[in-house]
């Protein structure tokens, strides 16, 4: 299908087309389309741009990753389909970070497809294709991890995560940075540092910050982050955007 750049929702249509191709190739699962639909709805309510509060959270996330001893970024099918290049930029800017496949709907073929997608954009080593450890107490396949990666990470960057694993990682004393457009999700509420932003934008900004900051900070020392304030700021943004949308003249409203 040809997509016209003049369509008011051109960018969203491009992303949908990419995800539809990723479904055909087996990189994502049908549930991934549903997850994207929920994400799109929240992005719409957030004005489809990074809020100042999310941008601040992304800056702190970059600092925490730089200060971490064993940082890891966890990649599922949707993240590989939407933001593989941004994951590669993060990995280039912070060579110490381990990149690990972690799937809710795990099959060996999908794990390989995620790893292949990441390799194609320049990620040198991808962990998690053959899991070597299990996070105790987690009923889903998300428990299957690599003992050199998520299993021993001190800081885990987990885009599009589920609440159970976020809680399980935190229960093990691991620090969780989430990326999730839904400020009400269990993941956002359980993470140490919830970033309420679209995954490609968020990881792109974190890569910008890592590139700019360059050198590792003092290991183990972290700037405090007020997650309750960040989540309330996201809800305030939604409230303001809704009021703005409701105040727009009818003809302008129809264009979105
Ligand atoms: O590849 P797999 O097998 O690991 O499966 C991946 C999905 C995403 C299907 C799986 O993790 C899942 O079911 O996720 P959930 O529980 O639906 O949660 C996804 C969360 O991510 C929701 O809170 C969405 O609002 C949010 N989300 C969806 N798309 C985006 C997003 N957040 C940021 N950027 C997005 N593009």
Short mmCIF file of C-alpha atoms and ligand atoms in Angstrom, two decimals:
data_model
loop_
_atom_site.label_atom_id
_atom_site.label_comp_id
_atom_site.label_asym_id
_atom_site.label_seq_id
_atom_site.Cartn_x
_atom_site.Cartn_y
_atom_site.Cartn_z
CA UNK A 1 0.00 0.00 0.00
CA UNK A 2 1.25 3.51 -0.87
CA UNK A 3 1.09 5.97 2.01
CA UNK A 4 0.72 9.66 1.26
CA UNK A 5 3.02 11.96 3.25
CA UNK A 6 0.16 14.45 3.30
CA UNK A 7 -2.05 12.15 5.32
CA UNK A 8 -2.49 13.79 8.76
CA UNK A 9 -1.58 10.51 10.45
CA UNK A 10 1.24 9.61 8.06
CA UNK A 11 3.81 8.76 10.77
CA UNK A 12 1.43 6.49 12.61
CA UNK A 13 0.52 4.74 9.33
CA UNK A 14 4.21 4.15 8.57
CA UNK A 15 4.71 2.57 11.99
CA UNK A 16 1.63 0.40 11.55
CA UNK A 17 2.87 -0.79 8.16
CA UNK A 18 6.25 -1.63 9.68
CA UNK A 19 4.62 -3.63 12.47
CA UNK A 20 2.38 -5.45 10.00
CA UNK A 21 5.53 -6.52 8.09
CA UNK A 22 7.16 -7.54 11.37
CA UNK A 23 4.14 -9.70 12.14
CA UNK A 24 4.45 -11.43 8.76
CA UNK A 25 8.16 -12.09 9.32
CA UNK A 26 7.49 -13.48 12.81
CA UNK A 27 9.45 -10.78 14.65
CA UNK A 28 6.37 -9.67 16.55
CA UNK A 29 3.29 -11.56 17.69
CA UNK A 30 -0.38 -10.58 17.12
CA UNK A 31 -0.47 -9.44 20.76
CA UNK A 32 2.26 -6.97 19.81
CA UNK A 33 -0.19 -5.17 17.52
CA UNK A 34 -2.66 -4.89 20.38
CA UNK A 35 0.08 -3.53 22.65
CA UNK A 36 0.97 -0.97 19.98
CA UNK A 37 -2.70 0.07 19.74
CA UNK A 38 -2.76 0.78 23.45
CA UNK A 39 0.54 2.63 23.20
CA UNK A 40 -0.73 4.72 20.26
CA UNK A 41 -3.82 5.71 22.21
CA UNK A 42 -1.71 6.95 25.12
CA UNK A 43 0.70 8.69 22.75
CA UNK A 44 -2.25 10.50 21.19
CA UNK A 45 -3.37 11.62 24.65
CA UNK A 46 0.18 12.77 25.43
CA UNK A 47 0.29 14.93 22.29
CA UNK A 48 2.55 12.54 20.31
CA UNK A 49 5.69 14.25 21.52
CA UNK A 50 8.12 13.90 24.40
CA UNK A 51 6.92 15.94 27.37
CA UNK A 52 9.45 18.04 29.33
CA UNK A 53 8.99 15.66 32.27
CA UNK A 54 9.71 12.57 30.12
CA UNK A 55 12.76 14.31 28.68
CA UNK A 56 14.05 14.94 32.21
CA UNK A 57 13.48 11.27 33.04
CA UNK A 58 15.45 10.26 29.93
CA UNK A 59 18.38 12.44 31.02
CA UNK A 60 18.43 10.86 34.47
CA UNK A 61 18.14 7.40 32.87
CA UNK A 62 21.28 8.09 30.81
CA UNK A 63 23.10 9.16 33.97
CA UNK A 64 22.01 6.03 35.86
CA UNK A 65 23.11 3.81 32.98
CA UNK A 66 26.48 5.55 32.88
CA UNK A 67 26.89 5.08 36.62
CA UNK A 68 25.87 1.41 36.51
CA UNK A 69 28.40 -1.40 36.81
CA UNK A 70 26.39 -3.93 34.79
CA UNK A 71 23.71 -2.14 32.76
CA UNK A 72 21.41 -4.14 30.47
CA UNK A 73 18.79 -3.22 27.90
CA UNK A 74 16.06 -5.83 27.42
CA UNK A 75 14.65 -6.18 23.89
CA UNK A 76 11.37 -7.84 22.91
CA UNK A 77 9.73 -8.20 19.49
CA UNK A 78 8.00 -4.81 19.49
CA UNK A 79 11.14 -3.01 20.62
CA UNK A 80 13.20 -4.69 17.87
CA UNK A 81 10.57 -3.75 15.27
CA UNK A 82 10.20 -0.15 16.42
CA UNK A 83 13.57 0.90 17.79
CA UNK A 84 16.40 -1.47 16.77
CA UNK A 85 18.50 1.45 15.49
CA UNK A 86 18.05 3.35 18.74
CA UNK A 87 19.06 0.25 20.75
CA UNK A 88 22.20 0.06 18.58
CA UNK A 89 22.95 3.75 19.24
CA UNK A 90 22.61 3.19 22.99
CA UNK A 91 24.97 0.19 22.75
CA UNK A 92 27.52 2.18 20.75
CA UNK A 93 27.42 5.10 23.15
CA UNK A 94 27.75 2.81 26.19
CA UNK A 95 29.80 -0.24 25.14
CA UNK A 96 29.49 -1.71 28.65
CA UNK A 97 25.73 -2.17 28.28
CA UNK A 98 24.61 -5.71 27.48
CA UNK A 99 21.80 -6.11 24.96
CA UNK A 100 19.54 -9.04 25.77
CA UNK A 101 16.56 -10.58 23.99
CA UNK A 102 13.70 -11.18 26.38
CA UNK A 103 10.35 -12.40 25.11
CA UNK A 104 6.97 -12.87 26.70
CA UNK A 105 5.86 -15.13 23.82
CA UNK A 106 9.15 -16.96 23.49
CA UNK A 107 10.06 -19.33 20.69
CA UNK A 108 13.64 -20.08 19.61
CA UNK A 109 12.83 -18.72 16.12
CA UNK A 110 11.55 -15.39 17.49
CA UNK A 111 14.55 -15.02 19.80
CA UNK A 112 16.82 -15.52 16.77
CA UNK A 113 14.75 -13.04 14.71
CA UNK A 114 15.16 -10.35 17.37
CA UNK A 115 18.91 -11.03 17.58
CA UNK A 116 19.21 -10.90 13.78
CA UNK A 117 17.36 -7.58 13.63
CA UNK A 118 19.74 -6.13 16.21
CA UNK A 119 22.87 -7.53 14.51
CA UNK A 120 21.79 -6.03 11.20
CA UNK A 121 21.87 -2.54 12.71
CA UNK A 122 25.28 -3.08 14.27
CA UNK A 123 24.73 -4.56 17.76
CA UNK A 124 27.83 -6.73 18.23
CA UNK A 125 26.69 -9.18 20.89
CA UNK A 126 23.12 -10.12 21.71
CA UNK A 127 22.48 -12.18 24.83
CA UNK A 128 19.38 -14.19 25.67
CA UNK A 129 18.95 -16.24 22.51
CA UNK A 130 19.79 -19.33 24.54
CA UNK A 131 18.83 -18.49 28.13
CA UNK A 132 21.19 -19.72 30.84
CA UNK A 133 19.38 -18.63 34.01
CA UNK A 134 15.89 -18.16 35.45
CA UNK A 135 14.51 -15.35 37.55
CA UNK A 136 12.77 -17.12 40.43
CA UNK A 137 9.06 -16.69 41.04
CA UNK A 138 8.10 -15.51 37.56
CA UNK A 139 5.51 -17.70 35.81
CA UNK A 140 6.12 -16.43 32.24
CA UNK A 141 8.97 -17.01 29.79
CA UNK A 142 10.21 -13.56 30.68
CA UNK A 143 11.90 -15.39 33.55
CA UNK A 144 14.37 -16.94 31.06
CA UNK A 145 17.49 -14.79 31.00
CA UNK A 146 21.23 -14.84 30.48
CA UNK A 147 23.43 -15.19 33.55
CA UNK A 148 25.88 -12.63 32.09
CA UNK A 149 23.06 -10.15 31.38
CA UNK A 150 19.72 -9.50 33.07
CA UNK A 151 20.44 -12.09 35.78
CA UNK A 152 23.34 -10.08 37.21
CA UNK A 153 22.46 -6.57 36.00
CA UNK A 154 22.39 -3.76 38.51
CA UNK A 155 20.40 -1.45 36.22
CA UNK A 156 17.88 -2.84 33.68
CA UNK A 157 16.38 -0.68 30.96
CA UNK A 158 13.12 -2.43 30.08
CA UNK A 159 11.00 -0.94 27.29
CA UNK A 160 7.43 -2.33 26.92
CA UNK A 161 7.77 -4.54 29.94
CA UNK A 162 5.18 -6.29 32.05
CA UNK A 163 4.49 -5.44 35.67
CA UNK A 164 5.35 -8.93 36.98
CA UNK A 165 8.91 -8.88 35.79
CA UNK A 166 9.47 -5.28 36.86
CA UNK A 167 8.38 -6.29 40.36
CA UNK A 168 10.47 -9.48 40.25
CA UNK A 169 13.60 -7.57 39.21
CA UNK A 170 13.06 -4.98 41.92
CA UNK A 171 12.50 -7.72 44.50
CA UNK A 172 16.00 -8.99 43.61
CA UNK A 173 17.42 -5.53 44.34
CA UNK A 174 17.85 -4.61 40.68
CA UNK A 175 17.08 -1.09 39.51
CA UNK A 176 14.45 -0.84 36.78
CA UNK A 177 14.15 1.94 34.19
CA UNK A 178 10.94 1.41 32.21
CA UNK A 179 9.72 2.92 28.95
CA UNK A 180 5.95 2.74 28.69
CA UNK A 181 3.46 5.23 27.27
CA UNK A 182 0.89 4.25 29.87
CA UNK A 183 1.60 6.12 33.12
CA UNK A 184 -1.02 3.94 34.86
CA UNK A 185 0.49 0.58 33.90
CA UNK A 186 1.85 -1.66 36.63
CA UNK A 187 5.26 -1.40 34.99
CA UNK A 188 5.29 2.40 35.14
CA UNK A 189 4.10 2.33 38.73
CA UNK A 190 6.61 -0.31 39.83
CA UNK A 191 9.73 1.00 38.07
CA UNK A 192 12.39 3.01 39.88
CA UNK A 193 12.53 5.37 36.93
CA UNK A 194 9.45 5.30 34.67
CA UNK A 195 9.87 7.02 31.32
CA UNK A 196 6.43 7.81 29.86
CA UNK A 197 7.35 8.22 26.21
CA UNK A 198 7.29 6.36 22.89
CA UNK A 199 10.07 3.75 22.75
CA UNK A 200 11.97 5.04 19.67
CA UNK A 201 11.85 8.63 20.92
CA UNK A 202 12.89 7.62 24.45
CA UNK A 203 15.81 5.41 23.41
CA UNK A 204 16.91 8.01 20.83
CA UNK A 205 17.03 10.67 23.54
CA UNK A 206 18.89 8.38 25.94
CA UNK A 207 21.44 7.70 23.17
CA UNK A 208 21.79 11.49 22.58
CA UNK A 209 22.46 11.98 26.29
CA UNK A 210 24.92 9.08 26.52
CA UNK A 211 26.80 10.46 23.51
CA UNK A 212 26.86 13.93 25.06
CA UNK A 213 27.79 12.84 28.59
CA UNK A 214 30.52 10.52 27.30
CA UNK A 215 32.48 9.39 30.31
CA UNK A 216 31.03 7.15 33.01
CA UNK A 217 29.87 9.01 36.09
CA UNK A 218 30.89 7.97 39.55
CA UNK A 219 29.94 4.30 39.62
CA UNK A 220 27.15 3.44 42.00
CA UNK A 221 26.21 7.10 42.71
CA UNK A 222 22.82 8.10 41.34
CA UNK A 223 20.97 11.37 41.13
CA UNK A 224 17.65 10.82 42.96
CA UNK A 225 14.52 10.63 40.83
CA UNK A 226 10.99 11.39 41.99
CA UNK A 227 8.92 8.77 40.17
CA UNK A 228 5.61 9.83 41.73
CA UNK A 229 6.16 13.36 40.41
CA UNK A 230 7.06 12.00 36.95
CA UNK A 231 3.87 9.92 36.79
CA UNK A 232 1.70 12.82 37.96
CA UNK A 233 3.35 15.06 35.36
CA UNK A 234 2.39 12.54 32.65
CA UNK A 235 -1.23 12.52 33.88
CA UNK A 236 -1.23 16.34 33.93
CA UNK A 237 0.01 16.34 30.32
CA UNK A 238 -2.85 14.03 29.32
CA UNK A 239 -5.36 16.25 31.10
CA UNK A 240 -4.01 19.39 29.39
CA UNK A 241 -3.95 17.71 25.96
CA UNK A 242 -7.55 16.54 26.39
CA UNK A 243 -8.67 20.05 27.30
CA UNK A 244 -6.78 21.47 24.32
CA UNK A 245 -8.28 18.90 21.94
CA UNK A 246 -11.78 19.57 23.26
CA UNK A 247 -11.31 23.33 22.76
CA UNK A 248 -10.17 22.97 19.13
CA UNK A 249 -12.72 23.91 16.45
CA UNK A 250 -14.58 20.90 15.03
CA UNK A 251 -12.92 21.01 11.56
CA UNK A 252 -9.41 20.97 13.09
CA UNK A 253 -10.41 18.11 15.40
CA UNK A 254 -11.38 15.93 12.49
CA UNK A 255 -7.90 16.25 10.95
CA UNK A 256 -6.21 14.22 13.68
O1 LIG B 1 7.76 -9.75 21.88
P1 LIG B 1 7.12 -10.31 23.11
O2 LIG B 1 6.71 -11.73 22.95
O3 LIG B 1 7.98 -10.15 24.34
O4 LIG B 1 5.79 -9.48 23.39
C1 LIG B 1 5.85 -8.08 23.47
C2 LIG B 1 4.52 -7.47 23.95
C3 LIG B 1 4.61 -5.96 23.79
C4 LIG B 1 3.38 -8.01 23.11
C5 LIG B 1 4.32 -7.87 25.42
O5 LIG B 1 5.39 -7.37 26.17
C6 LIG B 1 3.02 -7.36 25.97
O6 LIG B 1 2.00 -8.01 25.93
O7 LIG B 1 3.07 -6.12 26.48
P2 LIG B 1 1.84 -5.43 27.23
O8 LIG B 1 1.63 -6.09 28.56
O9 LIG B 1 0.71 -5.25 26.30
O10 LIG B 1 2.44 -4.01 27.59
C7 LIG B 1 2.92 -3.16 26.65
C8 LIG B 1 2.97 -1.77 27.30
O11 LIG B 1 3.75 -0.99 26.43
C9 LIG B 1 1.58 -1.10 27.39
O12 LIG B 1 1.45 -0.47 28.65
C10 LIG B 1 1.60 -0.06 26.27
O13 LIG B 1 0.93 1.13 26.62
C11 LIG B 1 3.08 0.21 26.11
N1 LIG B 1 3.45 0.53 24.72
C12 LIG B 1 2.96 -0.01 23.58
N2 LIG B 1 3.56 0.48 22.50
C13 LIG B 1 4.48 1.36 22.96
C14 LIG B 1 4.41 1.39 24.38
N3 LIG B 1 5.22 2.16 25.12
C15 LIG B 1 6.13 2.92 24.46
N4 LIG B 1 6.26 2.95 23.10
C16 LIG B 1 5.45 2.18 22.33
N5 LIG B 1 5.58 2.20 20.99
#
